[in-house]
Coordinates of N, CA and C in Angstrom, one line a residue:
M1 N 0.9 -1.2 0.0 CA 0.0 0.0 0.0 C 0.9 1.2 0.0
S2 N 0.6 2.2 -0.8 CA 1.4 3.4 -0.9 C 1.1 4.3 0.3
T3 N 2.1 5.2 0.5 CA 2.0 6.1 1.6 C 0.7 7.0 1.4
G4 N 0.5 7.4 0.2 CA -0.7 8.3 0.0 C -2.0 7.5 0.3
T5 N -2.1 6.3 0.0 CA -3.3 5.5 0.3 C -3.4 5.3 1.8
L6 N -2.3 5.0 2.4 CA -2.3 4.8 3.9 C -2.7 6.1 4.6
V7 N -2.3 7.2 4.2 CA -2.7 8.5 4.8 C -4.2 8.7 4.5
G8 N -4.6 8.4 3.3 CA -6.0 8.5 3.0 C -6.9 7.7 3.9
V9 N -6.5 6.4 4.1 CA -7.2 5.5 5.0 C -7.3 6.0 6.4
I10 N -6.1 6.5 6.9 CA -6.0 7.0 8.2 C -6.9 8.2 8.4
V11 N -6.9 9.1 7.4 CA -7.8 10.3 7.5 C -9.3 9.9 7.5
V12 N -9.6 8.9 6.7 CA -11.0 8.5 6.7 C -11.4 7.9 8.0
V13 N -10.5 7.0 8.6 CA -10.8 6.4 9.9 C -11.0 7.5 10.9
L14 N -10.1 8.5 11.0 CA -10.2 9.5 11.9 C -11.5 10.3 11.8
V15 N -11.9 10.6 10.6 CA -13.1 11.3 10.3 C -14.3 10.5 10.9
V16 N -14.3 9.2 10.6 CA -15.4 8.3 11.0 C -15.4 8.3 12.6
V17 N -14.2 8.1 13.2 CA -14.2 8.1 14.6 C -14.7 9.4 15.2
A18 N -14.3 10.5 14.7 CA -14.7 11.8 15.1 C -16.2 11.9 15.0
A19 N -16.8 11.5 13.9 CA -18.2 11.6 13.6 C -19.0 10.7 14.6
V20 N -18.5 9.5 14.9 CA -19.1 8.6 15.9 C -19.1 9.3 17.3
A21 N -17.9 9.9 17.6 CA -17.8 10.5 18.9 C -18.8 11.7 19.0
L22 N -18.9 12.5 18.0 CA -19.8 13.6 18.1 C -21.3 13.1 18.2
L23 N -21.6 12.1 17.4 CA -23.0 11.6 17.4 C -23.3 11.0 18.8
S24 N -22.3 10.3 19.3 CA -22.5 9.7 20.6 C -22.7 10.8 21.7
R25 N -21.9 11.8 21.6 CA -22.1 12.9 22.6 C -23.5 13.6 22.4
F26 N -23.9 13.8 21.2 CA -25.2 14.4 20.8 C -26.3 13.5 21.4
F27 N -26.3 12.2 21.2 CA -27.3 11.4 21.7 C -27.3 11.2 23.2
L28 N -26.2 11.2 23.8 CA -26.1 11.2 25.3 C -26.7 12.5 25.9
Q29 N -26.4 13.6 25.3 CA -27.0 14.9 25.8 C -28.5 14.8 25.6
R30 N -29.0 14.4 24.5 CA -30.4 14.3 24.3 C -31.1 13.4 25.3
K31 N -30.5 12.3 25.6 CA -31.0 11.4 26.6 C -31.0 12.0 28.0
R32 N -29.9 12.7 28.3 CA -29.8 13.4 29.6 C -30.9 14.5 29.7
L33 N -31.1 15.2 28.7 CA -32.1 16.3 28.7 C -33.5 15.7 28.9
R34 N -33.7 14.6 28.2 CA -35.1 14.0 28.3 C -35.3 13.5 29.7
E35 N -34.3 12.9 30.3 CA -34.4 12.4 31.7 C -34.6 13.5 32.7
R36 N -33.9 14.6 32.5 CA -33.9 15.7 33.4 C -35.2 16.5 33.3
F37 N -35.6 16.8 32.1 CA -36.8 17.7 31.9 C -38.1 16.9 31.7
G38 N -38.1 15.6 31.5 CA -39.3 14.8 31.4 C -40.2 15.4 30.4
P39 N -41.5 15.7 30.8 CA -42.5 16.2 29.8 C -42.1 17.6 29.3
E40 N -41.3 18.3 30.0 CA -40.9 19.6 29.5 C -40.0 19.5 28.3
Y41 N -39.3 18.5 28.2 CA -38.5 18.2 27.0 C -39.4 18.2 25.7
D42 N -40.4 17.3 25.8 CA -41.4 17.2 24.7 C -42.1 18.5 24.4
R43 N -42.4 19.2 25.4 CA -43.1 20.5 25.2 C -42.2 21.5 24.5
A44 N -40.9 21.6 24.9 CA -40.0 22.5 24.3 C -39.8 22.1 22.8
V45 N -39.7 20.8 22.5 CA -39.5 20.4 21.1 C -40.8 20.7 20.3
E46 N -41.9 20.5 20.9 CA -43.2 20.9 20.1 C -43.3 22.4 19.8
R47 N -42.8 23.2 20.8 CA -42.9 24.7 20.6 C -41.8 25.2 19.7
S48 N -40.8 24.5 19.4 CA -39.6 25.0 18.7 C -39.7 24.7 17.2
D49 N -38.9 25.4 16.5 CA -38.8 25.1 15.0 C -38.1 23.7 14.8
N50 N -37.1 23.4 15.7 CA -36.5 22.1 15.5 C -36.0 21.6 16.9
R51 N -35.7 20.3 16.9 CA -35.2 19.7 18.1 C -33.9 20.3 18.7
M52 N -33.0 20.6 17.8 CA -31.7 21.1 18.3 C -31.9 22.4 18.9
A53 N -32.7 23.3 18.4 CA -33.0 24.6 19.0 C -33.7 24.4 20.3
A54 N -34.6 23.5 20.4 CA -35.2 23.2 21.7 C -34.2 22.7 22.8
E55 N -33.3 21.9 22.3 CA -32.3 21.4 23.2 C -31.3 22.5 23.7
R56 N -31.0 23.4 22.8 CA -30.2 24.5 23.1 C -30.9 25.4 24.2
E57 N -32.2 25.5 24.0 CA -32.9 26.3 25.0 C -32.9 25.6 26.4
L58 N -33.1 24.3 26.4 CA -33.0 23.6 27.7 C -31.7 23.7 28.3
V59 N -30.6 23.6 27.5 CA -29.3 23.7 28.1 C -29.1 25.1 28.7
E60 N -29.6 26.1 28.0 CA -29.5 27.5 28.5 C -30.3 27.6 29.8
R61 N -31.4 27.0 29.9 CA -32.1 27.0 31.2 C -31.3 26.4 32.3
E62 N -30.6 25.3 32.0 CA -29.7 24.7 33.0 C -28.6 25.6 33.4
R63 N -28.0 26.4 32.4 CA -27.0 27.3 32.8 C -27.5 28.4 33.7
E64 N -28.6 29.0 33.3 CA -29.2 30.0 34.2 C -29.6 29.5 35.6
H65 N -30.1 28.3 35.6 CA -30.5 27.7 36.9 C -29.2 27.5 37.7
A66 N -28.1 27.1 37.1 CA -26.9 26.8 37.9 C -26.4 28.1 38.5
K67 N -26.8 29.3 38.0 CA -26.3 30.5 38.6 C -27.1 30.9 39.8
L68 N -28.3 30.3 40.0 CA -29.1 30.6 41.2 C -28.5 30.1 42.5
Q69 N -28.7 30.8 43.5 CA -28.3 30.5 44.9 C -29.4 29.8 45.6
L70 N -29.8 28.6 45.2 CA -30.9 27.9 45.8 C -30.5 27.4 47.2
R71 N -31.5 27.6 48.1 CA -31.3 27.3 49.5 C -32.3 26.2 50.0
P72 N -31.8 25.3 50.8 CA -32.8 24.4 51.4 C -33.6 25.1 52.5
L73 N -34.8 24.5 52.8 CA -35.6 25.1 53.8 C -35.2 24.5 55.2
T74 N -35.3 25.3 56.2 CA -35.1 24.7 57.5 C -36.4 24.0 57.9
P75 N -36.3 23.1 58.8 CA -37.6 22.4 59.2 C -38.6 23.4 59.8
V76 N -38.2 24.4 60.5 CA -39.1 25.4 61.0 C -39.8 26.2 59.9
T77 N -39.0 26.6 58.9 CA -39.6 27.3 57.7 C -40.5 26.4 57.0
R78 N -40.1 25.2 56.8 CA -41.0 24.2 56.0 C -42.3 24.1 56.7
E79 N -42.3 23.9 58.0 CA -43.5 23.7 58.8 C -44.4 25.0 58.8
S80 N -43.7 26.2 58.8 CA -44.5 27.4 58.7 C -45.2 27.5 57.4
Y81 N -44.5 27.2 56.3 CA -45.2 27.2 55.0 C -46.3 26.2 54.9
A82 N -46.1 25.0 55.5 CA -47.2 24.0 55.5 C -48.4 24.5 56.3
R83 N -48.2 25.1 57.4 CA -49.3 25.7 58.2 C -50.1 26.8 57.3
S84 N -49.3 27.6 56.7 CA -49.9 28.7 55.9 C -50.8 28.0 54.8
W85 N -50.3 27.0 54.1 CA -51.0 26.3 53.1 C -52.3 25.8 53.6
S86 N -52.3 25.2 54.8 CA -53.5 24.6 55.4 C -54.5 25.7 55.7
R87 N -54.1 26.9 56.2 CA -55.0 28.0 56.4 C -55.6 28.4 55.1
I88 N -54.9 28.5 54.0 CA -55.4 28.9 52.7 C -56.4 27.9 52.2
Q89 N -56.1 26.7 52.4 CA -57.1 25.7 51.9 C -58.4 25.8 52.7
E90 N -58.3 26.0 54.0 CA -59.5 26.2 54.8 C -60.3 27.4 54.4
Q91 N -59.6 28.4 54.0 CA -60.3 29.7 53.6 C -61.0 29.5 52.3
F92 N -60.6 28.5 51.5 CA -61.2 28.3 50.1 C -62.8 28.1 50.2
V93 N -63.2 27.5 51.3 CA -64.7 27.2 51.5 C -65.5 28.5 51.5
D94 N -65.0 29.5 52.2 CA -65.7 30.8 52.3 C -65.4 31.8 51.2
T95 N -64.1 31.9 50.8 CA -63.7 32.9 49.8 C -62.7 32.2 48.8
P96 N -63.3 31.5 47.9 CA -62.4 30.8 46.9 C -61.5 31.8 46.1
Q97 N -62.0 32.9 45.7 CA -61.1 33.9 45.0 C -59.9 34.3 45.8
D98 N -60.2 34.7 47.1 CA -59.1 35.1 47.9 C -58.1 34.0 48.2
A99 N -58.6 32.8 48.3 CA -57.7 31.6 48.6 C -56.8 31.4 47.4
V100 N -57.3 31.5 46.2 CA -56.5 31.3 45.0 C -55.4 32.4 44.9
T101 N -55.8 33.6 45.2 CA -54.8 34.7 45.2 C -53.7 34.5 46.2
Q102 N -54.1 34.0 47.4 CA -53.2 33.8 48.5 C -52.3 32.6 48.2
A103 N -52.9 31.6 47.5 CA -52.1 30.4 47.1 C -51.0 30.8 46.1
D104 N -51.4 31.6 45.2 CA -50.4 32.1 44.2 C -49.3 32.9 44.9
R105 N -49.7 33.7 45.9 CA -48.7 34.5 46.6 C -47.8 33.6 47.5
L106 N -48.4 32.6 48.1 CA -47.6 31.7 49.0 C -46.6 30.9 48.1
V107 N -47.0 30.4 47.0 CA -46.1 29.7 46.1 C -45.0 30.6 45.6
T108 N -45.3 31.9 45.3 CA -44.3 32.8 44.9 C -43.3 33.1 46.1
D109 N -43.8 33.2 47.3 CA -43.0 33.5 48.5 C -42.1 32.3 48.7
L110 N -42.6 31.1 48.5 CA -41.8 29.9 48.7 C -40.7 29.8 47.6
M111 N -41.0 30.2 46.4 CA -40.0 30.2 45.4 C -38.9 31.2 45.8
A112 N -39.2 32.3 46.3 CA -38.2 33.3 46.7 C -37.4 32.8 47.9
E113 N -38.1 32.1 48.8 CA -37.4 31.5 50.0 C -36.4 30.5 49.5
R114 N -36.7 29.8 48.5 CA -35.8 28.7 48.0 C -34.6 29.4 47.2
G115 N -34.8 30.6 46.7 CA -33.8 31.3 45.9 C -34.1 31.4 44.4
Y116 N -35.4 31.1 44.0 CA -35.8 31.3 42.6 C -36.2 32.8 42.4
P117 N -36.1 33.3 41.2 CA -36.5 34.6 41.0 C -38.0 34.7 41.0
T118 N -38.5 35.8 41.4 CA -40.0 36.0 41.5 C -40.5 37.0 40.5
E119 N -39.7 37.6 39.7 CA -40.1 38.6 38.8 C -40.2 37.9 37.4
G120 N -41.3 38.1 36.7 CA -41.5 37.6 35.4 C -41.9 36.1 35.4
Y121 N -43.2 35.9 35.1 CA -43.7 34.5 35.0 C -42.9 33.6 34.1
E122 N -42.5 34.1 32.9 CA -41.8 33.2 31.9 C -40.5 32.8 32.5
R123 N -39.8 33.7 33.2 CA -38.5 33.4 33.7 C -38.6 32.3 34.9
Q124 N -39.6 32.6 35.7 CA -39.9 31.6 36.8 C -40.2 30.2 36.2
E125 N -41.0 30.2 35.2 CA -41.4 28.9 34.5 C -40.2 28.2 34.0
A126 N -39.3 29.0 33.3 CA -38.1 28.4 32.7 C -37.2 27.8 33.7
L127 N -36.9 28.6 34.8 CA -36.0 28.1 35.8 C -36.6 27.0 36.7
L128 N -37.9 27.0 36.9 CA -38.5 25.9 37.7 C -38.4 24.6 36.9
S129 N -38.4 24.7 35.5 CA -38.4 23.5 34.7 C -37.2 22.7 34.9
V130 N -36.1 23.2 35.4 CA -34.9 22.4 35.5 C -35.0 21.4 36.6
E131 N -35.6 21.7 37.8 CA -35.7 20.8 38.9 C -37.2 20.4 39.1
H132 N -38.1 21.1 38.5 CA -39.5 20.8 38.8 C -40.4 20.6 37.6
A133 N -39.7 19.9 36.6 CA -40.4 19.8 35.3 C -41.7 18.9 35.4
N134 N -41.7 18.0 36.3 CA -42.8 17.1 36.4 C -44.1 17.8 37.0
T135 N -43.9 18.9 37.7 CA -45.0 19.6 38.2 C -45.2 21.0 37.6
L136 N -44.4 21.3 36.6 CA -44.5 22.6 36.0 C -45.9 22.8 35.2
E137 N -46.4 21.8 34.7 CA -47.7 21.9 34.0 C -48.8 22.4 35.0
H138 N -48.7 21.9 36.2 CA -49.6 22.3 37.2 C -49.5 23.8 37.5
Y139 N -48.3 24.3 37.5 CA -48.0 25.8 37.7 C -48.7 26.5 36.5
R140 N -48.5 26.1 35.3 CA -49.0 26.7 34.1 C -50.6 26.8 34.2
E141 N -51.2 25.7 34.6 CA -52.6 25.6 34.7 C -53.1 26.6 35.8
A142 N -52.5 26.5 36.9 CA -52.9 27.4 38.0 C -52.8 28.9 37.6
H143 N -51.7 29.2 36.9 CA -51.4 30.6 36.5 C -52.5 31.0 35.5
T144 N -52.8 30.1 34.6 CA -53.9 30.4 33.6 C -55.2 30.7 34.2
I145 N -55.6 29.9 35.2 CA -56.8 30.1 35.9 C -56.8 31.4 36.7
S146 N -55.7 31.7 37.3 CA -55.5 32.9 38.1 C -55.7 34.1 37.2
Q147 N -55.2 34.1 36.0 CA -55.4 35.2 35.0 C -56.9 35.3 34.6
R148 N -57.5 34.1 34.4 CA -59.0 34.2 34.1 C -59.7 34.7 35.3
Q149 N -59.3 34.4 36.5 CA -60.0 34.9 37.7 C -59.8 36.4 37.8
D150 N -58.7 36.9 37.4 CA -58.4 38.4 37.4 C -59.4 39.1 36.5
R151 N -59.8 38.4 35.4 CA -60.7 39.0 34.4 C -62.2 38.7 34.8
G152 N -62.4 38.0 35.9 CA -63.7 37.6 36.3 C -64.3 36.5 35.5
E153 N -63.5 35.6 34.9 CA -64.0 34.6 34.1 C -63.8 33.2 34.6
A154 N -63.4 33.0 35.9 CA -63.2 31.7 36.5 C -64.4 31.3 37.4
S155 N -64.8 30.1 37.1 CA -65.9 29.5 38.0 C -65.3 29.0 39.3
T156 N -66.1 28.7 40.2 CA -65.7 28.1 41.5 C -65.0 26.8 41.2
E157 N -65.5 26.0 40.2 CA -64.8 24.7 39.9 C -63.4 25.0 39.3
D158 N -63.3 26.1 38.5 CA -61.9 26.5 38.0 C -61.0 26.8 39.2
L159 N -61.5 27.6 40.1 CA -60.7 28.0 41.3 C -60.3 26.8 42.1
R160 N -61.2 25.8 42.2 CA -60.8 24.5 42.9 C -59.7 23.9 42.2
A161 N -59.8 23.8 40.9 CA -58.7 23.2 40.1 C -57.4 24.0 40.3
A162 N -57.5 25.3 40.3 CA -56.3 26.1 40.5 C -55.6 25.7 41.9
M163 N -56.4 25.5 42.9 CA -55.9 25.2 44.2 C -55.2 23.8 44.1
V164 N -55.8 22.9 43.4 CA -55.1 21.6 43.3 C -53.8 21.7 42.6
H165 N -53.8 22.5 41.5 CA -52.5 22.7 40.7 C -51.5 23.4 41.6
Y166 N -51.9 24.5 42.3 CA -50.9 25.2 43.2 C -50.4 24.2 44.2
R167 N -51.3 23.4 44.8 CA -50.8 22.5 45.9 C -49.8 21.5 45.3
T168 N -49.9 21.0 44.1 CA -49.0 20.1 43.6 C -47.6 20.7 43.4
L169 N -47.5 22.0 42.9 CA -46.2 22.6 42.8 C -45.7 23.0 44.2
F170 N -46.6 23.5 45.1 CA -46.2 23.8 46.4 C -45.6 22.7 47.2
E171 N -46.2 21.5 47.1 CA -45.6 20.3 47.7 C -44.3 19.9 47.1
D172 N -44.1 20.1 45.8 CA -42.9 19.8 45.2 C -41.8 20.8 45.6
L173 N -42.1 22.0 45.7 CA -41.1 23.0 46.2 C -40.8 22.8 47.7
L174 N -41.7 22.3 48.4 CA -41.6 22.1 49.9 C -40.8 20.8 50.2
D175 N -40.7 19.9 49.2 CA -40.3 18.5 49.4 C -38.9 18.5 50.0
R176 N -38.7 17.7 51.1 CA -37.4 17.5 51.7 C -36.4 16.8 50.9
R177 N -36.9 15.9 50.0 CA -36.0 15.0 49.2 C -35.1 15.9 48.3
E178 N -35.7 17.0 47.8 CA -34.9 17.9 47.0 C -33.7 18.5 47.8
D179 N -34.0 18.9 49.0 CA -32.9 19.5 49.9 C -31.9 18.4 50.1
D180 N -32.3 17.2 50.4 CA -31.4 16.1 50.6 C -30.5 15.8 49.4
R181 N -31.1 15.8 48.2 CA -30.3 15.6 47.0 C -29.3 16.7 46.8
R182 N -29.7 18.0 47.1 CA -28.8 19.1 46.9 C -27.6 19.0 47.9
E183 N -27.9 18.7 49.2 CA -26.9 18.6 50.2 C -25.9 17.4 49.8
E184 N -26.4 16.3 49.3 CA -25.6 15.2 48.9 C -24.6 15.6 47.8
G185 N -25.2 16.4 46.8 CA -24.4 16.9 45.7 C -23.3 17.9 46.2
A186 N -23.5 18.6 47.3 CA -22.5 19.6 47.8 C -21.4 18.8 48.5
R187 N -21.6 17.6 48.9 CA -20.5 16.9 49.6 C -19.4 16.4 48.7

């Protein structure tokens, strides 16, 4: 075999190896994003022009999320929030509109306590998607109902559904397992 042919074969092999390595990395990242974002991955792909753009958006969310100074809740703080939620649920019977407004406020306060930004719904939604993707749709539904309530278009049944949605996100944000995972990662 001539030197030129040997160099050609080596170049082709190197190109193939590089292509396989790139594709492998690409598919591993896709798998990681799917596992991390769950249903939010599919939603981002559906909303985007293409899958790669959606994946870039999700990676950017991860980068922004990594900049946050998220804090675990102390047991006393966690209990205080749980008591507040119970009071709001009890209030729903007499004043459902006020209860939904207070539930929204309590969830926002809890986000702030944890270290999430509280300005701008879209930013909250994007950053919550990184660790709370499985309950994010509940937040969207509750937010939509709250907006309808503000326009006087929400029924009592809608408000009841909003409370259920807020409770799902609230419990996820309050969850001790998240704090335990974060503390293990810091070790």
